[in-house]
Short mmCIF file of C-alpha atoms and ligand atoms in Angstrom, two decimals:
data_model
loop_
_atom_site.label_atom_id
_atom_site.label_comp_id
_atom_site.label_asym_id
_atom_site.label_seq_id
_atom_site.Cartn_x
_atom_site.Cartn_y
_atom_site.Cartn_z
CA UNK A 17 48.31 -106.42 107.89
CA UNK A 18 49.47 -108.72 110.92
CA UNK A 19 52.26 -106.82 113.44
CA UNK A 20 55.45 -108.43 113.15
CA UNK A 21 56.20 -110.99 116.00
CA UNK A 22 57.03 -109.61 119.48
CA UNK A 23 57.04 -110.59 123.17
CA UNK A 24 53.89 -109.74 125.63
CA UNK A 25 54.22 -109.02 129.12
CA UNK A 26 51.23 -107.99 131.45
CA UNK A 27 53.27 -107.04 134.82
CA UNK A 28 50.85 -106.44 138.07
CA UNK A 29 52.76 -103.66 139.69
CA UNK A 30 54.69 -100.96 138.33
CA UNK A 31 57.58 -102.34 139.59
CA UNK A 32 57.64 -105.13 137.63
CA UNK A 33 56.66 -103.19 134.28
CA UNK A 34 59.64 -100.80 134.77
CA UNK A 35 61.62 -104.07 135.31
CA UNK A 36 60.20 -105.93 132.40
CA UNK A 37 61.16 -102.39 130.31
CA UNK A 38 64.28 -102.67 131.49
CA UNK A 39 65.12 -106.31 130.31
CA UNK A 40 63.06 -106.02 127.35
CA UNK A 41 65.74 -105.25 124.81
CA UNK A 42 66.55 -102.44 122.73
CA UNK A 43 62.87 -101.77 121.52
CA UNK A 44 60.16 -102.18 124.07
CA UNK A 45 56.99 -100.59 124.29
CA UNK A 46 54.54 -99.72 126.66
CA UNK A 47 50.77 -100.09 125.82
CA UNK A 48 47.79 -98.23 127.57
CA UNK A 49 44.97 -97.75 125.70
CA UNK A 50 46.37 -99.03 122.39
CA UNK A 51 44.56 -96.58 120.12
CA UNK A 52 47.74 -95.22 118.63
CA UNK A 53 50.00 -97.97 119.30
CA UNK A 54 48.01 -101.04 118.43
CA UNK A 55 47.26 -99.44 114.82
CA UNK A 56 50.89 -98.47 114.22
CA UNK A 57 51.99 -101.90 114.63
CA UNK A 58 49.16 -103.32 112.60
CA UNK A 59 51.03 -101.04 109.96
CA UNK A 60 54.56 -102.12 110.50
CA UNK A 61 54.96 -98.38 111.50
CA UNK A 62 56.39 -99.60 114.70
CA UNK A 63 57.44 -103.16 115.34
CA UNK A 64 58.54 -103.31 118.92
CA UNK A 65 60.21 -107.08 120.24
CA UNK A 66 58.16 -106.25 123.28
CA UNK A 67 55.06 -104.56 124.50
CA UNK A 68 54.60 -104.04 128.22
CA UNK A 69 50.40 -104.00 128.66
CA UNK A 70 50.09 -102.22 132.10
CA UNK A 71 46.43 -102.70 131.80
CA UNK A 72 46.52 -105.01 134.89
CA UNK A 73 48.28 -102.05 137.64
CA UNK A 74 46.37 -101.29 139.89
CA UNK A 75 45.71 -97.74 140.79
CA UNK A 76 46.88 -95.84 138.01
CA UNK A 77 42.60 -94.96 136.66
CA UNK A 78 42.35 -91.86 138.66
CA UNK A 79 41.93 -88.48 138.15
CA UNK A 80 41.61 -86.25 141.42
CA UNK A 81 42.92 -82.45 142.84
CA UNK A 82 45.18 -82.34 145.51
CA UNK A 83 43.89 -80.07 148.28
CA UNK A 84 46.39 -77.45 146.55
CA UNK A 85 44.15 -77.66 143.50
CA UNK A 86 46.85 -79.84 141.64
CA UNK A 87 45.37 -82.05 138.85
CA UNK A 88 46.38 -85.49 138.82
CA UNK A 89 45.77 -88.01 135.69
CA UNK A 90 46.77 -91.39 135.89
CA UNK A 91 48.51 -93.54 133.21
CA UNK A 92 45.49 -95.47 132.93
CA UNK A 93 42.83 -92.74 133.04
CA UNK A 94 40.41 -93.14 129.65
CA UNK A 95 39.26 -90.24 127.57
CA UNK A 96 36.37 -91.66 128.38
CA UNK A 97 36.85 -90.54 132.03
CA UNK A 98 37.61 -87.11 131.74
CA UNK A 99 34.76 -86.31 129.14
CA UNK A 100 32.23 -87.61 131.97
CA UNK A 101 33.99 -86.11 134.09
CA UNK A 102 32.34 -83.82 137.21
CA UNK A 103 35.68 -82.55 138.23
CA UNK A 104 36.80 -80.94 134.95
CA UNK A 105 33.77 -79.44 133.95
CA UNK A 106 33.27 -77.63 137.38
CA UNK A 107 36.98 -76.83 137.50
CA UNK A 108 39.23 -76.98 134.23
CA UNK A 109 37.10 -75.32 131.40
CA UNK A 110 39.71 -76.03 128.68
CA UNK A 111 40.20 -79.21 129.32
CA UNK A 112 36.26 -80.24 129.61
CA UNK A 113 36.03 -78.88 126.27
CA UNK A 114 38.23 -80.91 124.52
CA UNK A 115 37.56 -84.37 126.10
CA UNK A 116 34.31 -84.95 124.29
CA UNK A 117 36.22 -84.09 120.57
CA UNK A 118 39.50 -86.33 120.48
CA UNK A 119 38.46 -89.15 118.18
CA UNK A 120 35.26 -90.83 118.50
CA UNK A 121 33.10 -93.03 121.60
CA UNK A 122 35.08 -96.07 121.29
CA UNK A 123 38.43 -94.76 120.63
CA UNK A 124 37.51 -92.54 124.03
CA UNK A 125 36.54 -95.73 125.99
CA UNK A 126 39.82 -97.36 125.74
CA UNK A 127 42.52 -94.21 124.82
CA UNK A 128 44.42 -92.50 127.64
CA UNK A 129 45.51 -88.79 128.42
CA UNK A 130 48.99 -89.64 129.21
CA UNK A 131 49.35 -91.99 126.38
CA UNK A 132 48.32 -89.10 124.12
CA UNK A 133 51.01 -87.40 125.26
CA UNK A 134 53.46 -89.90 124.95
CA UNK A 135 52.70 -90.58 121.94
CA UNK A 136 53.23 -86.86 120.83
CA UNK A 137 51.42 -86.84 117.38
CA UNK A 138 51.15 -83.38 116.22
CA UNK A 139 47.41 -83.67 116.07
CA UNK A 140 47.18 -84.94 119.11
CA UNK A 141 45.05 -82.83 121.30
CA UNK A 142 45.38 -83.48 124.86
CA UNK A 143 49.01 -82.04 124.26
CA UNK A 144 47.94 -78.63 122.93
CA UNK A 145 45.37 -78.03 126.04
CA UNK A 146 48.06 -79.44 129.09
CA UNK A 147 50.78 -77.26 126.98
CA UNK A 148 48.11 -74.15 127.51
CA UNK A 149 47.25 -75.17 131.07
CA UNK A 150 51.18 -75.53 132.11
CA UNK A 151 51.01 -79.58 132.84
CA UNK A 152 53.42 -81.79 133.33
CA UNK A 153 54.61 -85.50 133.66
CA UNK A 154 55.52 -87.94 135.78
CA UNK A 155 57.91 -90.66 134.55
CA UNK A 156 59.08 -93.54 136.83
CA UNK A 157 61.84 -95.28 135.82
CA UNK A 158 64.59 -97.81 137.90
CA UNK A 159 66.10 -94.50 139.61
CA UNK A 160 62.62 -93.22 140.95
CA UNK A 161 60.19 -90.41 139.89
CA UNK A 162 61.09 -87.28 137.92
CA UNK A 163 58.79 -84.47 136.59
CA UNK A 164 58.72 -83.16 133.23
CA UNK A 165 57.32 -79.64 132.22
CA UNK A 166 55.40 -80.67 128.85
CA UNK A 167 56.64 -78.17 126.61
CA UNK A 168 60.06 -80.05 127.11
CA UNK A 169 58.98 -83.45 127.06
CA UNK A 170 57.85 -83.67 123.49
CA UNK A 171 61.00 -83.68 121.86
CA UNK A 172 59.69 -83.97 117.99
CA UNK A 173 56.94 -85.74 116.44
CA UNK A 174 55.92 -88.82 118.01
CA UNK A 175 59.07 -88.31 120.31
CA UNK A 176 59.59 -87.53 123.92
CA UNK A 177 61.94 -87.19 126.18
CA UNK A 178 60.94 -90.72 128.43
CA UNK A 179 64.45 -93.07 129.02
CA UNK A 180 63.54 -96.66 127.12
CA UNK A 181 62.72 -98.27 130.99
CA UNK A 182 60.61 -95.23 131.86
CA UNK A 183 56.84 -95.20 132.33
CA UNK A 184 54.55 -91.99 132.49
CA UNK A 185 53.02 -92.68 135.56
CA UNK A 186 50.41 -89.67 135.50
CA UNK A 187 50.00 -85.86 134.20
CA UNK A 188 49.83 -82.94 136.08
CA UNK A 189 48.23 -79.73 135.76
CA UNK A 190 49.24 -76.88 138.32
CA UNK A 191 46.89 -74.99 140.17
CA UNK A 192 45.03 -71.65 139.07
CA UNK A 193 45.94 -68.63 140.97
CA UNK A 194 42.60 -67.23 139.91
CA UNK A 195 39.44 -68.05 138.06
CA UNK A 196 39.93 -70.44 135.05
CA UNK A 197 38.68 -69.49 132.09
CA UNK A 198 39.15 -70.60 128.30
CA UNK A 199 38.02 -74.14 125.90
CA UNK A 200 39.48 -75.81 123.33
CA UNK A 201 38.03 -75.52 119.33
CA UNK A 202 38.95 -77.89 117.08
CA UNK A 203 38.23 -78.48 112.76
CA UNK A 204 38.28 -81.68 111.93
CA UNK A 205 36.84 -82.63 107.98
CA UNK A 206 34.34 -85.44 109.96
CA UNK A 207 33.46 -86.04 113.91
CA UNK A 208 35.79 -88.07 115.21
CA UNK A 209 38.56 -87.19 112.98
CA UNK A 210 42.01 -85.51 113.96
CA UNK A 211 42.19 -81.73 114.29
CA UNK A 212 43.20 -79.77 110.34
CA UNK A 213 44.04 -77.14 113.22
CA UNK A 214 42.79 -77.33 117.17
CA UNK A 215 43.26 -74.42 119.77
CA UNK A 216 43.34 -74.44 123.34
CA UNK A 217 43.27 -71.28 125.02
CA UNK A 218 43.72 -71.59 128.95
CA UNK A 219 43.45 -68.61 131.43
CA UNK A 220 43.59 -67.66 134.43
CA UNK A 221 41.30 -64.61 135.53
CA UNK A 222 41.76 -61.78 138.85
CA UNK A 223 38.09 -60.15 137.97
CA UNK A 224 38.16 -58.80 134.41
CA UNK A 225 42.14 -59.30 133.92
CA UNK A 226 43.94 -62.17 132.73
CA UNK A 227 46.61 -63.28 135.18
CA UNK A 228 47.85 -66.17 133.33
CA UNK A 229 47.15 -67.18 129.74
CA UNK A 230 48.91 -70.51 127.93
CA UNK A 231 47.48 -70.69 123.98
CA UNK A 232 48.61 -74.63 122.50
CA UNK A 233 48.47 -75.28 118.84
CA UNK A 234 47.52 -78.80 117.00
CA UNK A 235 47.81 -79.69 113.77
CA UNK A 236 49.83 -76.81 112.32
CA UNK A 237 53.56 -77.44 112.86
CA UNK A 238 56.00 -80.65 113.65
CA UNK A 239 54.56 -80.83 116.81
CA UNK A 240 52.39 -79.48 119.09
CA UNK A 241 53.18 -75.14 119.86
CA UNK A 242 53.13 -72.87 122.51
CA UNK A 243 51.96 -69.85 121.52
CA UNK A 244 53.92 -67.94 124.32
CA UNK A 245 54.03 -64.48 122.57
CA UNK A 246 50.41 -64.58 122.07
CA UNK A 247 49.71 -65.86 125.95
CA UNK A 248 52.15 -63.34 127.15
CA UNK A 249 50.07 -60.58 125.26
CA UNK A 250 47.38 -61.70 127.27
CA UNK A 251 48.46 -61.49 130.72
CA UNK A 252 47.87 -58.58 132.99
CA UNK A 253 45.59 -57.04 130.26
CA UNK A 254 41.58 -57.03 130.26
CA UNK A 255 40.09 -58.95 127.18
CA UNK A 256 39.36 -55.83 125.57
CA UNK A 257 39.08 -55.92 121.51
CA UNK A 258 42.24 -54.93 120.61
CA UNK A 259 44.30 -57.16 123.43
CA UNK A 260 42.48 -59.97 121.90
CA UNK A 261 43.30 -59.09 117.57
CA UNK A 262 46.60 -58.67 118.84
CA UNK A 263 46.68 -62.14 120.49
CA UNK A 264 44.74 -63.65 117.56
CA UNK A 265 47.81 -61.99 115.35
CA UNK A 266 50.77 -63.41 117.18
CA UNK A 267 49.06 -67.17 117.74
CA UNK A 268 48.83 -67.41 113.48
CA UNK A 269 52.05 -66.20 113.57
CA UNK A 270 53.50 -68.85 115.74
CA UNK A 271 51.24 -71.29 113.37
CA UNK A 272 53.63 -73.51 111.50
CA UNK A 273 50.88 -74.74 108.72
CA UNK A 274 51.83 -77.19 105.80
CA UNK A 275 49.51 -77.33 102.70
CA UNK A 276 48.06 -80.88 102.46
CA UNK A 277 44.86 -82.89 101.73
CA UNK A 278 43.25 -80.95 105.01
CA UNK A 279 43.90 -77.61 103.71
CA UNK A 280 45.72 -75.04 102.72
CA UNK A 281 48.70 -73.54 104.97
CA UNK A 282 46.87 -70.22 104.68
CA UNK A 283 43.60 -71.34 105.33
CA UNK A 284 45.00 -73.16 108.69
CA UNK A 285 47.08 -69.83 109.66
CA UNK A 286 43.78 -68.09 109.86
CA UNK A 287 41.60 -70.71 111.40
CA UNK A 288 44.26 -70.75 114.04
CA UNK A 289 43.43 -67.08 114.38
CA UNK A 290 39.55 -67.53 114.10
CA UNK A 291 39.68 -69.91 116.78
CA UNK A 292 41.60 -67.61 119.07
CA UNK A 293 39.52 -64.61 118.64
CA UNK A 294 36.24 -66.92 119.19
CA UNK A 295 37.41 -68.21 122.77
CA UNK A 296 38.78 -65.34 123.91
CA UNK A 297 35.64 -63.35 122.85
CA UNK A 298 33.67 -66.49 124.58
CA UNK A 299 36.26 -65.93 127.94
CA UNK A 300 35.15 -62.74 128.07
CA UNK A 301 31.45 -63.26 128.20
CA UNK A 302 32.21 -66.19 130.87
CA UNK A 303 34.52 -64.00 132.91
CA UNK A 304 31.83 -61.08 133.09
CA UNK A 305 28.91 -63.75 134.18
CA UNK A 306 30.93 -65.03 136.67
CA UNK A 307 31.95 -61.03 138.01
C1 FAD B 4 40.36 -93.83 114.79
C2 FAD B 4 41.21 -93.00 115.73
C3 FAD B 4 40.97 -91.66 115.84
C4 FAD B 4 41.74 -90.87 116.69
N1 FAD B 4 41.49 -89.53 116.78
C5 FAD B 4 42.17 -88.78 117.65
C6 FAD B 4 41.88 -87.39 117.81
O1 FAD B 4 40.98 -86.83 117.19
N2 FAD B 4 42.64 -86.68 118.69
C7 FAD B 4 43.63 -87.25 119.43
O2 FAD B 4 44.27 -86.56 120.21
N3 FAD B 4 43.91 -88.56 119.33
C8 FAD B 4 43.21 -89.34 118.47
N4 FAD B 4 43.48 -90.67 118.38
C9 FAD B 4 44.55 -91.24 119.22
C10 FAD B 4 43.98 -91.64 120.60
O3 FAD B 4 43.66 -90.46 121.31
C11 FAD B 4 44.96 -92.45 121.45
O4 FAD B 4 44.21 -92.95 122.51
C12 FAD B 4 46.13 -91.73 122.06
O5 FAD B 4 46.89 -91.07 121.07
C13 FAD B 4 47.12 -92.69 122.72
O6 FAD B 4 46.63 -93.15 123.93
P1 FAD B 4 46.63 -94.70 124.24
O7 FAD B 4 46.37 -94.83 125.70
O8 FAD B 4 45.70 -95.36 123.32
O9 FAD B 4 48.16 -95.09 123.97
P2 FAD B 4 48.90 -96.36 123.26
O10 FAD B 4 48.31 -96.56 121.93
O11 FAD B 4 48.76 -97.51 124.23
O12 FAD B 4 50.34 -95.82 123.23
C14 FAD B 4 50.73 -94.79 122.37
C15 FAD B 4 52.22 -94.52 122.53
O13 FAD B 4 52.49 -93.95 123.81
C16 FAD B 4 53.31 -94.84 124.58
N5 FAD B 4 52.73 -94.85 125.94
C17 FAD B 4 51.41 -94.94 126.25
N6 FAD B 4 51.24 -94.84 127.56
C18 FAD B 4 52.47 -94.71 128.10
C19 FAD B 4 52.93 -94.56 129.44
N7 FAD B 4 52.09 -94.51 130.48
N8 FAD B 4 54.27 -94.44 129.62
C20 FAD B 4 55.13 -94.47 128.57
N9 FAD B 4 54.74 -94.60 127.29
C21 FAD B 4 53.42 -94.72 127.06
C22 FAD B 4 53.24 -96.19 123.90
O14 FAD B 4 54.41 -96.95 124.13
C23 FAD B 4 53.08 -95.77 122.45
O15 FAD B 4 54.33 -95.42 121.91
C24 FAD B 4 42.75 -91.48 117.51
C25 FAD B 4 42.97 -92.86 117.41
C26 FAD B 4 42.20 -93.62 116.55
C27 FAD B 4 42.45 -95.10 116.46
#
């Protein structure tokens, strides 16, 4: 199927795309990487008048740490990027880990981090790993910058919190207070397919105890979950047997699982727990190497 007719605007600065946003009528649409947005349109699933490409700013294809150890993504940094990335795989173990399993080589070369977010899919993964690791985003809008703590700024599925004439400019992850620790597993029925269930366990290690945890959930609820009892179970506590069961326990239990054509809601529940147990069990071997 064709999209339905709309306007195309390809500003130069970000300026000019939050200005084009801003004139653009009651449905615009910004387009990054166009792996979500491109397809949905193709469907008649969304039919924006106008689509704001800011493919042509300049400057927004980074990813770098501040000198505080703050992670910065740009709007325009590719999956692509982070999955070759030198930075995140000596630095941010969780989020190394996932890059190389969100949809397949092409969809990677083109697809964004921050558009994943803003696109908020429930099986969207980036969104379960920054929700683990604490991130943030940046929007930009006529009025200036604002930050947005992420487990706020998806609002529902494929909904978010960004005014109409607002860009995400870039996502943030805050810096560790200790050792990072944790990956991301995901089941998907084929590579390159969305998660049945994805968990990203993220922590943040003084020796053998956890300091910080953050456990995100995709695939098994309306949107993507912070499993806060189960992280909170976690910190201050070695990764000892039970500390991990009883984490395991209280992630399923935040699980919000439907039955469809992936799987049961049972079946989900406990791959939710499966996957905890196996990176926390994996943490704890890393944690002890690095000791
Ligand atoms: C075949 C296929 C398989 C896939 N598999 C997976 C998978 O396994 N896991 C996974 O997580 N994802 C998967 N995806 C989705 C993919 O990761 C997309 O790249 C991602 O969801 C959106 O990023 P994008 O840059 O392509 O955004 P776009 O498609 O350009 O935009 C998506 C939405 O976000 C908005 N948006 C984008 N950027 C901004 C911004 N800077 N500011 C404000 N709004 C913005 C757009 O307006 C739109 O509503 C798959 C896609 C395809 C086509």
């Amino acid at each position: 199927m064709y999209p339905s007719r709309f306007r195309y605007e390809a500003p130069r600065s970000l300026g000019e795309a939050i200005e084009a946003l801003r004139d653009g009528g009651d449905y615009a649409k910004v387009l990054a990487g166009g792996q979500s947005l491109v397809p949905l349109m193709k469907l008649r699933f969304a039919s924006p008048d106008l689509v704001v490409d800011i493919n042509n700013v300049p400057g927004l294809d980074y990813h770098r740490a501040d000198p505080d150890g703050t992670l910065r993504i740009g709007a325009l940094c590719r999956h692509a990027d982070l999955e070759r990335s030198a930075l995140l795989k000596d630095t941010q173990p969780t989020m190394a880990m996932a890059a190389p399993l969100i949809a397949d080589p092409i969809v990677r070369t083109r697809g964004t981090l921050v558009g994943s977010l803003c696109h908020a899919d429930p099986q969207g993964d980036w969104a379960s790993v920054l929700t683990a690791l604490g991130g943030s985003v940046v929007a930009q809008g006529p009025a200036g910058k604002r930050t947005i703590p992420l487990d706020g700024f998806v609002t529902g599925p494929f909904e978010n919190l960004l005014a109409p004439d607002e860009i995400a400019v870039e996502a943030l992850v805050p810096p560790a207070r200790g050792k990072r620790a944790g990956g991301y597993l995901k089941l998907e029925r084929r590579v390159g397919d969305f998660a049945t269930v994805g968990v990203a366990v993220a922590l943040e290690m003084s020796g053998d105890t956890v300091t910080r945890a953050g456990i995100g959930l995709t695939g098994v609820g309306g949107s993507t979950i912070a499993a806060t009892e189960a992280a909170a179970a976690l910190a201050g506590q070695p990764l000892a047997a039970d500390v991990i069961e009883r984490a395991a326990d209280l992630a399923a239990a935040a699980a919000r699982p439907r039955t469809d054509h992936r799987g049961s809601a049972e079946y989900k529940r406990h791959m939710v727990r499966t996957f905890v147990v196996r990176l926390l069990r994996r943490t704890d071997l890393t944690a002890e190497r690095a000791a």
